[in-house]
Tab-separated table of C-alpha atoms in Angstrom:
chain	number	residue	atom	x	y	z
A	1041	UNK	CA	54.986	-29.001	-0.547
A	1042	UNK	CA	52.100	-29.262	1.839
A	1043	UNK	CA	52.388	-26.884	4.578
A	1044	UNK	CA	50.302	-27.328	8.236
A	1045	UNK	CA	48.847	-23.634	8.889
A	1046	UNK	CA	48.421	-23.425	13.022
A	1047	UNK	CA	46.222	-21.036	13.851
A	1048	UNK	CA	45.253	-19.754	17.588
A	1049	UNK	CA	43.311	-16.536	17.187
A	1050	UNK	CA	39.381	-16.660	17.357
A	1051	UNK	CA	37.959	-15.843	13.961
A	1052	UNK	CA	35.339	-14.305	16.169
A	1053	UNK	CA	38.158	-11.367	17.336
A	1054	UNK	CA	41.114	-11.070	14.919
A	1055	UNK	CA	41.748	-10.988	10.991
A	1056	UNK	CA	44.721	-14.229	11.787
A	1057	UNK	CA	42.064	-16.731	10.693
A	1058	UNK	CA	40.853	-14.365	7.501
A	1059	UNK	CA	44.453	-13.978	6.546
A	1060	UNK	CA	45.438	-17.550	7.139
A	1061	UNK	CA	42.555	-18.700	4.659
A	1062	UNK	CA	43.631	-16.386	1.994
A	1063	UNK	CA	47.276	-17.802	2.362
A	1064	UNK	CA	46.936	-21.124	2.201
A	1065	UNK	CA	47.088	-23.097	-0.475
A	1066	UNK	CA	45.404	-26.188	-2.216
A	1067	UNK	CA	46.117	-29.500	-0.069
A	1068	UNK	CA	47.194	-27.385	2.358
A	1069	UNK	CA	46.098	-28.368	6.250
A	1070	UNK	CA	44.726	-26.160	8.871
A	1071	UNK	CA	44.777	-26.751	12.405
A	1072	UNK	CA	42.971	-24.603	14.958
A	1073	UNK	CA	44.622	-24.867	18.823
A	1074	UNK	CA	43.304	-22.491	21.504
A	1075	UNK	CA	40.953	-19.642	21.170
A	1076	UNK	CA	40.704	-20.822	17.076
A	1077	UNK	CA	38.923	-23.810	18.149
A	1078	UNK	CA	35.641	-21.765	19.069
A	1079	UNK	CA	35.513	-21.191	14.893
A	1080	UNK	CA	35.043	-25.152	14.879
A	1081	UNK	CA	31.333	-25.312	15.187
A	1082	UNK	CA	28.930	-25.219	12.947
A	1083	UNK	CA	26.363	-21.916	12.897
A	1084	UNK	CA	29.259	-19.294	13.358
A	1085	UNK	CA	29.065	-16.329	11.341
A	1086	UNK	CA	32.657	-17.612	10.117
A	1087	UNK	CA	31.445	-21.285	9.159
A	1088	UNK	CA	30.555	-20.621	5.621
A	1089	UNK	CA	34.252	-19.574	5.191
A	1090	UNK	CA	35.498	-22.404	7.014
A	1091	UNK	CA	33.580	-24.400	4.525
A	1092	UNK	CA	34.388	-22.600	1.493
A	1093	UNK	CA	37.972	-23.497	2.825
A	1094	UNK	CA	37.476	-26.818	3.273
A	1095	UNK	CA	36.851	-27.838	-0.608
A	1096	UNK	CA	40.554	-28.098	-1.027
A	1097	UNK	CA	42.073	-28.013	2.231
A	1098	UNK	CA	41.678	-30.270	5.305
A	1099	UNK	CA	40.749	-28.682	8.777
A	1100	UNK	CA	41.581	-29.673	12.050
A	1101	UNK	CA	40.859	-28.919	15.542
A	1102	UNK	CA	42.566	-29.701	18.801
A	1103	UNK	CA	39.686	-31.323	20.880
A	1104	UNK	CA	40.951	-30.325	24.180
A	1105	UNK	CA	40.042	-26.774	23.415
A	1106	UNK	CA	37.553	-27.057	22.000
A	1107	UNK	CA	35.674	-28.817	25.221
A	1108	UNK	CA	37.623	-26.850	27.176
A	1109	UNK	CA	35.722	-23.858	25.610
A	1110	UNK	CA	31.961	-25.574	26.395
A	1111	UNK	CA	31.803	-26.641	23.006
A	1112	UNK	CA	31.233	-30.571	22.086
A	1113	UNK	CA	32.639	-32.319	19.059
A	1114	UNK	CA	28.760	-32.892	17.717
A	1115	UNK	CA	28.770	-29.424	17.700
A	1116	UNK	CA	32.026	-29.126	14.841
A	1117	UNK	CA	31.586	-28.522	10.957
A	1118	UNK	CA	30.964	-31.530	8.699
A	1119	UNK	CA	34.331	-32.382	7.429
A	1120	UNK	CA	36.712	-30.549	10.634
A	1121	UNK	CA	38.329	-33.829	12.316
A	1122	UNK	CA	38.801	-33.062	16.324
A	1123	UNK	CA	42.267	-34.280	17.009
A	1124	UNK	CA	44.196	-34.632	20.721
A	1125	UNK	CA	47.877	-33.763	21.237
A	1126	UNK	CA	49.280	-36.989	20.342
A	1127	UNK	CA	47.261	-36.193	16.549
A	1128	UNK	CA	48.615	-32.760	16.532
A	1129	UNK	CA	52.319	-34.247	16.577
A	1130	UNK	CA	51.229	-36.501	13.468
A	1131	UNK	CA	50.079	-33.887	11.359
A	1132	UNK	CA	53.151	-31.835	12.153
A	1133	UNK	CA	55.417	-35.153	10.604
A	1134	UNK	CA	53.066	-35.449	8.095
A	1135	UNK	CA	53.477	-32.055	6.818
A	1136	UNK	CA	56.434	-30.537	5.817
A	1137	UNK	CA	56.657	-27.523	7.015
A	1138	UNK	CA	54.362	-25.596	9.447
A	1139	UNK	CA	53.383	-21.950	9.827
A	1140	UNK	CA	52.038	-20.767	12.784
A	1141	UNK	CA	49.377	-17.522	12.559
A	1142	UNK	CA	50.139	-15.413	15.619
B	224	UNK	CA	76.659	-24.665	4.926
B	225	UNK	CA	73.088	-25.985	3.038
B	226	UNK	CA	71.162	-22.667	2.108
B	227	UNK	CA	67.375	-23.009	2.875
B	228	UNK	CA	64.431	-20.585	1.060
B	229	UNK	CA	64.054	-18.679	4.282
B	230	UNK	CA	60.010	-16.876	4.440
B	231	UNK	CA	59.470	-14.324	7.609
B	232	UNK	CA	56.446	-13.407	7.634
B	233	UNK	CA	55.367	-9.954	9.417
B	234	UNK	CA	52.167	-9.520	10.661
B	235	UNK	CA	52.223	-7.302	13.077
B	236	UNK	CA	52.757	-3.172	13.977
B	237	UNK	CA	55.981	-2.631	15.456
B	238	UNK	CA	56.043	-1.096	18.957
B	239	UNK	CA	53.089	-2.263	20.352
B	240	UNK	CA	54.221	-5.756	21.184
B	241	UNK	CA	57.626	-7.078	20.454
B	242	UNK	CA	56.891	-9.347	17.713
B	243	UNK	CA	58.738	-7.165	14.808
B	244	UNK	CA	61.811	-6.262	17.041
B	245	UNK	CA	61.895	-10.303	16.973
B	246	UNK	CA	61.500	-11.049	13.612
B	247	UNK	CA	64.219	-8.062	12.583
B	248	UNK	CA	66.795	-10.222	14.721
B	249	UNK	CA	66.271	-13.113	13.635
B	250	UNK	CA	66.366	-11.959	9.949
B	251	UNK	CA	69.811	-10.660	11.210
B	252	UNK	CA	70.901	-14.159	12.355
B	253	UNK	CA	69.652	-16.179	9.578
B	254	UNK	CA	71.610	-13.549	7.438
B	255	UNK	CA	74.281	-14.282	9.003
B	256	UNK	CA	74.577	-18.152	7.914
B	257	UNK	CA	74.016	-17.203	4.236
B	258	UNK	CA	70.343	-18.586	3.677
B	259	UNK	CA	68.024	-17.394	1.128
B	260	UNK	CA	66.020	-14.928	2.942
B	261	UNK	CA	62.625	-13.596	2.340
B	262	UNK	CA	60.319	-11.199	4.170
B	263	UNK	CA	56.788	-11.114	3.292
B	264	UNK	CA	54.848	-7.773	4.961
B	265	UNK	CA	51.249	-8.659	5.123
B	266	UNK	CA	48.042	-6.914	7.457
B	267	UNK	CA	49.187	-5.449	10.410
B	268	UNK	CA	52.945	-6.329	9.186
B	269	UNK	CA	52.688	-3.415	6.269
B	270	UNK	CA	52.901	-0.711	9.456
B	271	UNK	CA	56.627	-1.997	9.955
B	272	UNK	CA	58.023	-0.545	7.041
B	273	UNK	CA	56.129	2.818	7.190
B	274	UNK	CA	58.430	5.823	6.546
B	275	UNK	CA	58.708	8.792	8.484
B	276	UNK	CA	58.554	6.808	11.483
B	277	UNK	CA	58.817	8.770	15.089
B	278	UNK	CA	59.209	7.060	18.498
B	279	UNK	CA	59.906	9.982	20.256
B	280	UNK	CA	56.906	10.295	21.533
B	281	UNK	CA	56.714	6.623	23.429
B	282	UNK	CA	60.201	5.875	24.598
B	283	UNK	CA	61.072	3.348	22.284
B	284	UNK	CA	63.956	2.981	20.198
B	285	UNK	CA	62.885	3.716	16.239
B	286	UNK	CA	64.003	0.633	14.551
B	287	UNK	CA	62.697	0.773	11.428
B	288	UNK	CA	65.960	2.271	9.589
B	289	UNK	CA	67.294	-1.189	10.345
B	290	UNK	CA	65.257	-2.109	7.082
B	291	UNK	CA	67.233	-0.264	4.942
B	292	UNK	CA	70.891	-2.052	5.936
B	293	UNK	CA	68.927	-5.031	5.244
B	294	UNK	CA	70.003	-4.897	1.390
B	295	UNK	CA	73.763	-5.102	3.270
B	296	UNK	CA	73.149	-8.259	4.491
B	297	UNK	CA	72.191	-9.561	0.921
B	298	UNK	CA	68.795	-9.572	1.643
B	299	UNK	CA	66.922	-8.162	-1.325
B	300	UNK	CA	63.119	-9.956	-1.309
B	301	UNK	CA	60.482	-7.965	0.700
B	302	UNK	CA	57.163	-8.832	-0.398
B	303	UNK	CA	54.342	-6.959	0.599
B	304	UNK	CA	50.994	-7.423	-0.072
B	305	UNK	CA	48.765	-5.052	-1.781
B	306	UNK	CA	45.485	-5.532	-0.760
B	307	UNK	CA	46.982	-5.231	2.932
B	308	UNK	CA	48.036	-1.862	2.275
B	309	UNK	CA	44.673	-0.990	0.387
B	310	UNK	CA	42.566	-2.125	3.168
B	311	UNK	CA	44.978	0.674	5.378
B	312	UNK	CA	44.995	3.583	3.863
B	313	UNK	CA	48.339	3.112	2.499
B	314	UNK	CA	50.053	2.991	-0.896
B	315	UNK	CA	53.533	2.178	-1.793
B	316	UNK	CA	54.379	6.141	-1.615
B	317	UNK	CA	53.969	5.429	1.996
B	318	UNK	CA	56.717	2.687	2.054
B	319	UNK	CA	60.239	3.320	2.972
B	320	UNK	CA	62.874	3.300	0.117
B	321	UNK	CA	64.518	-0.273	0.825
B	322	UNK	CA	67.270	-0.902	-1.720
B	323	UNK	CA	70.159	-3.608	-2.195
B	324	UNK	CA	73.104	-2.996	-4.761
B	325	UNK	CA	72.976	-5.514	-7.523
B	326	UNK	CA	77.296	-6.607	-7.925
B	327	UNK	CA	76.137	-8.128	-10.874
B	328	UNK	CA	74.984	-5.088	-12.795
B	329	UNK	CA	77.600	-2.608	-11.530
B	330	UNK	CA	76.379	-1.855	-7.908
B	331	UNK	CA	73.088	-0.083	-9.345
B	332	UNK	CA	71.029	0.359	-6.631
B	333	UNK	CA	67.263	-1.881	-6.794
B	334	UNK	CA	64.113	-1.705	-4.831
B	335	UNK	CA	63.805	-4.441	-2.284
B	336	UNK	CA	60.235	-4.103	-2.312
B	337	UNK	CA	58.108	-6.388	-4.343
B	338	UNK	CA	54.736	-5.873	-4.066
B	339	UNK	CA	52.383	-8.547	-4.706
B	340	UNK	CA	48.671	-9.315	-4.766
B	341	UNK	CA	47.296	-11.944	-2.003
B	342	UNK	CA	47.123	-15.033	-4.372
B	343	UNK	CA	50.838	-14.188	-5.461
B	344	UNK	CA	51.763	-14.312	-1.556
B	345	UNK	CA	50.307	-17.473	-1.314
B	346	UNK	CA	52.569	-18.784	-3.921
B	347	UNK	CA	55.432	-17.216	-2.864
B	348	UNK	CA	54.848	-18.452	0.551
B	349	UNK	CA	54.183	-22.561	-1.141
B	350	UNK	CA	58.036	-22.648	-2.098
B	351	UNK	CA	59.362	-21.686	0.665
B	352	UNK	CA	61.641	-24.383	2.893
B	353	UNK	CA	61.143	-22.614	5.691
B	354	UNK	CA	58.521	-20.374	6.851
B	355	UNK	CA	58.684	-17.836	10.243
B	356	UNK	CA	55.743	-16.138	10.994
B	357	UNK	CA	55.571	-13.116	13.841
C	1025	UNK	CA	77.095	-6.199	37.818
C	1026	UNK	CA	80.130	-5.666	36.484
C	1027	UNK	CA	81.455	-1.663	36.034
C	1028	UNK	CA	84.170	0.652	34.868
C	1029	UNK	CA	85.437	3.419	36.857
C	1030	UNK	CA	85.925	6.851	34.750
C	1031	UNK	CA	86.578	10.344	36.437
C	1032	UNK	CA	85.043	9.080	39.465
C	1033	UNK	CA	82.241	7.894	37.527
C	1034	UNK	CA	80.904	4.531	37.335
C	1035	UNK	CA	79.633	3.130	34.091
C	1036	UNK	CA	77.700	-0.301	34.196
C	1037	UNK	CA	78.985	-2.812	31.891
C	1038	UNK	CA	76.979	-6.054	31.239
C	1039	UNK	CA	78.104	-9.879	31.827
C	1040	UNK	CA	80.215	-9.678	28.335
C	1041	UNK	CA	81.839	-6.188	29.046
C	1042	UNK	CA	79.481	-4.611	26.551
C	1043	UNK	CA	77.713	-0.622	28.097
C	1044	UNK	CA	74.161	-0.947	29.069
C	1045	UNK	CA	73.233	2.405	29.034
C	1046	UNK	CA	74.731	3.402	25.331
C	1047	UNK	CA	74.439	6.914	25.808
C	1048	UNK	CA	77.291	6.822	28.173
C	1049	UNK	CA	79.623	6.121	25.730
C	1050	UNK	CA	82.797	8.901	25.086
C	1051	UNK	CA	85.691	8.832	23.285
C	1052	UNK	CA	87.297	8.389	27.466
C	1053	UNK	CA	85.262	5.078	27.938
C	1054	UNK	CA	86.381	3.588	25.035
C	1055	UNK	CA	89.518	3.706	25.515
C	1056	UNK	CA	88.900	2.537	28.686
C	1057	UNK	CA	87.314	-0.513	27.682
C	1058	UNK	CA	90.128	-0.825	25.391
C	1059	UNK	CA	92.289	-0.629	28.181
C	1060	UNK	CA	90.700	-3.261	30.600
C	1061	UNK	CA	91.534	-5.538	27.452
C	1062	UNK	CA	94.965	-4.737	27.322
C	1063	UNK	CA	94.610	-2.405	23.392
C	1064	UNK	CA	96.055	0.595	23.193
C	1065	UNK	CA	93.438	2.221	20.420
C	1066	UNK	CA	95.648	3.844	17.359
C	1067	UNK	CA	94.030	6.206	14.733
C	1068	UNK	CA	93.221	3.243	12.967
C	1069	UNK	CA	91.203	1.622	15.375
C	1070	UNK	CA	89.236	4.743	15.833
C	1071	UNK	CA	88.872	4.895	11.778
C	1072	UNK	CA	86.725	1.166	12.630
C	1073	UNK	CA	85.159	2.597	15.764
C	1074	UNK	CA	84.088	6.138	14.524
C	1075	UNK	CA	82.569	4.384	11.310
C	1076	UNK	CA	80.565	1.708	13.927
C	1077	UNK	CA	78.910	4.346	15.681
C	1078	UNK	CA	77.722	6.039	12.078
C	1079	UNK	CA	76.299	3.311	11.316
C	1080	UNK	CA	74.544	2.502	14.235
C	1081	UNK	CA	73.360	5.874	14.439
C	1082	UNK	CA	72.006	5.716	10.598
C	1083	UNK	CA	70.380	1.668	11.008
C	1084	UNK	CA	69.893	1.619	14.852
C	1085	UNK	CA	71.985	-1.771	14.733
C	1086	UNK	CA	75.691	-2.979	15.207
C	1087	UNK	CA	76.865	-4.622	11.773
C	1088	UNK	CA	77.155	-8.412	10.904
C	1089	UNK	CA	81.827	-8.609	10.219
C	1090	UNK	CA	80.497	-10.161	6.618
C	1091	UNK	CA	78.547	-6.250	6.113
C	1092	UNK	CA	81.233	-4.105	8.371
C	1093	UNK	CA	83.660	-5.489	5.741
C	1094	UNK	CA	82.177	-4.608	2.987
C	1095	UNK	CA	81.191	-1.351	4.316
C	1096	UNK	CA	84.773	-0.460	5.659
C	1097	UNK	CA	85.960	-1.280	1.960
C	1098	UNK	CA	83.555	0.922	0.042
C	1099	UNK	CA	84.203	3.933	2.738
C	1100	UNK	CA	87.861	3.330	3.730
C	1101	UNK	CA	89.209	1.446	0.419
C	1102	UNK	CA	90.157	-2.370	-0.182
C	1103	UNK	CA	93.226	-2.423	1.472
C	1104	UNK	CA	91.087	-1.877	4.836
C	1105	UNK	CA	88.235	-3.847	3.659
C	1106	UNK	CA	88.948	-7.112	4.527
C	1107	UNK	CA	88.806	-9.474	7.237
C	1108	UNK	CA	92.747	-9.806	7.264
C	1109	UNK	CA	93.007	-6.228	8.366
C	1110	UNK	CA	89.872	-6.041	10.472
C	1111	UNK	CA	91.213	-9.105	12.989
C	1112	UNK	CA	94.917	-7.269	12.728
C	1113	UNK	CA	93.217	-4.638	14.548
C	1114	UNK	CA	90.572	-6.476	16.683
C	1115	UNK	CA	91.855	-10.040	16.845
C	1116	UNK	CA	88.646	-11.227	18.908
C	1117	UNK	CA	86.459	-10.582	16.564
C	1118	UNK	CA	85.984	-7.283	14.358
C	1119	UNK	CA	82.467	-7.610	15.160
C	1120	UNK	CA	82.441	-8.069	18.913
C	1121	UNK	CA	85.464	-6.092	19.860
C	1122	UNK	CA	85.426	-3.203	17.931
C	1123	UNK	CA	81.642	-2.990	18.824
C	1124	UNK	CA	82.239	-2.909	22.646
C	1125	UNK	CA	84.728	-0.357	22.613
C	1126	UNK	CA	82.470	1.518	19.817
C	1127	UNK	CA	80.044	1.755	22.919
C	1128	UNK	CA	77.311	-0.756	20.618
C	1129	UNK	CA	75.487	-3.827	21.576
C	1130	UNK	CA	77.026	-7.071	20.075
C	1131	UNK	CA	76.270	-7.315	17.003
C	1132	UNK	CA	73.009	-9.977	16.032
C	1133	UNK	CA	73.949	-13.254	15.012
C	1134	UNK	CA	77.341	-12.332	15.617
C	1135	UNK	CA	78.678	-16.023	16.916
């Protein structure tokens, strides 16, 4: 059952992010809202995780976050798909069940 | 009533915010409809079910013996994640003793406490129905 | 805010009749709360009541009726382990009522 992992902790400050990546599992979805969306971009000290990741999991970011944080889409990981409010509300139907990392 | 595979997961220290107070309650609650309950103890999370715990010294009320009625409310899965008490300092020893009483096997008295490697949480956490993290 | 008058001494009670300061519980003000509900506590409601406030002092919470039950039955025997007896004694709830006059918040997911 594939489960949407919310995350809104900057990888840059807490261990959510670490600990959400070594939870969730293959086909698994990951979508990073608020202060997560500044782990987004490419060049990070965290993006190599991200990546690793992202060989069996999708990632997502909420765009409005994101830019609200200075930081453009160009800017985001090969492979993380910016998404807006109305796209966070799909991939919550989509999934069944959600976890949010506090 | 439909009984769900109930996951809370427990991130957090007590005390310092109000996040395992929460969770504790609304383990109670779910207990109380009968689901199948779960609590998985992982990073900060580990520090809730320390024993020897002592609030004296910040006001608070000491909730943590609340863990150990827990096997009264049929609640008998506590998962806790080795590597998150490795990278603390902490080994099992430093655990409290949480127990249920098995009817089926004449009321012997079992550890609640199962503890589990990372990738084994992540599977435990897959078949779950429901999942409440704090 | 509502209150109960004891000895000249006023105890604050919350919006459901339950103490708000729990260490102002006596034996006095809960048969006082009793009272205000029209029970007249016997030995065997105190049997309940006394075992309540053990167990909140040993678990820091007020018992779910499904675990007071079972409780009351392994400490007191089956014939005052079950739910029959329990309501005899606190028709409004084992849980709720006993709890309030115990001097102990309402018990979680108690509905």
């Amino acid at each position: 059952m594939a489960m949407l992992h919310i995350v809104n902790k900057s990888p840059f400050e807490k261990v959510t992010f670490d600990s959400c990546l070594g939870h969730a599992s293959a086909g698994d979805s990951i979508l990073m809202i608020e202060d997560a969306a500044v782990g987004a971009i490419d060049g990070t000290v965290f993006a190599d995780k991200l990546k690793a990741a992202m060989a069996d999991k999708s990632v997502y970011v909420l765009v409005g976050d994101l830019t609200a944080r200075g930081l453009s889409e160009d800017r985001l990981i090969d492979g993380v798909k910016a998404v807006d409010y109305a796209g966070f509300v799909d991939l919550t139907v989509d999934n069944e069940k959600t976890q949010s990392w506090l | 009533m439909a009984t769900k595979k109930f996951m809370f997961v427990n991130r957090k220290a007590p005390y310092g915010t109000v996040y395992a107070l929460e969770s504790l309650e609304v383990v109670l609650i779910a207990a109380a409809f009968d689901q199948d309950i779960s609590l998985a103890f992982i990073d900060d999370g580990v520090y809730q079910i320390t024993k020897g715990q002592d609030t004296t010294g910040i006001g608070q009320k000491n909730f943590s013996n609340a863990y150990k009625a827990l096997g009264d409310y049929d609640i008998s899965k506590m998962y806790v994640e080795k590597e998150s008490l490795e990278e603390r300092g902490l080994t099992p020893d430093d655990l409290m003793n949480l127990v249920w009483e098995d009817e089926d096997d004449d009321y012997k008295e079992k550890s609640s406490i199962i503890l589990v490697n990372r990738e084994e949480m992540a599977a435990v956490m897959a078949e779950q129905e429901v999942t409440l993290s704090f | 805010m509502a209150s109960l008058e004891i000895n000249g001494q006023s105890i604050e009670l919350d919006e459901e009749g339950y103490l708000v300061d729990l260490g102002s519980w006596t034996p006095e003000v809960g048969e006082a709360l009793a009272k205000a509900e029209d029970v007249e506590l016997t030995d065997e409601h105190w049997d309940i009541i006394n075992f309540l406030r053990e167990y909140y002092e040993e678990y820091q919470i007020a018992p779910a009726v499904r675990v007071l039950t079972k409780a009351v039955g392994k400490r007191l025997g089956k014939a005052k382990g079950n739910s029959k007896y329990l309501y005899s004694l606190f028709p409004y709830g084992p849980g709720k009522q006993a709890c309030k006059y115990a001097g102990l918040p309402k018990p979680t997911g108690c509905v």
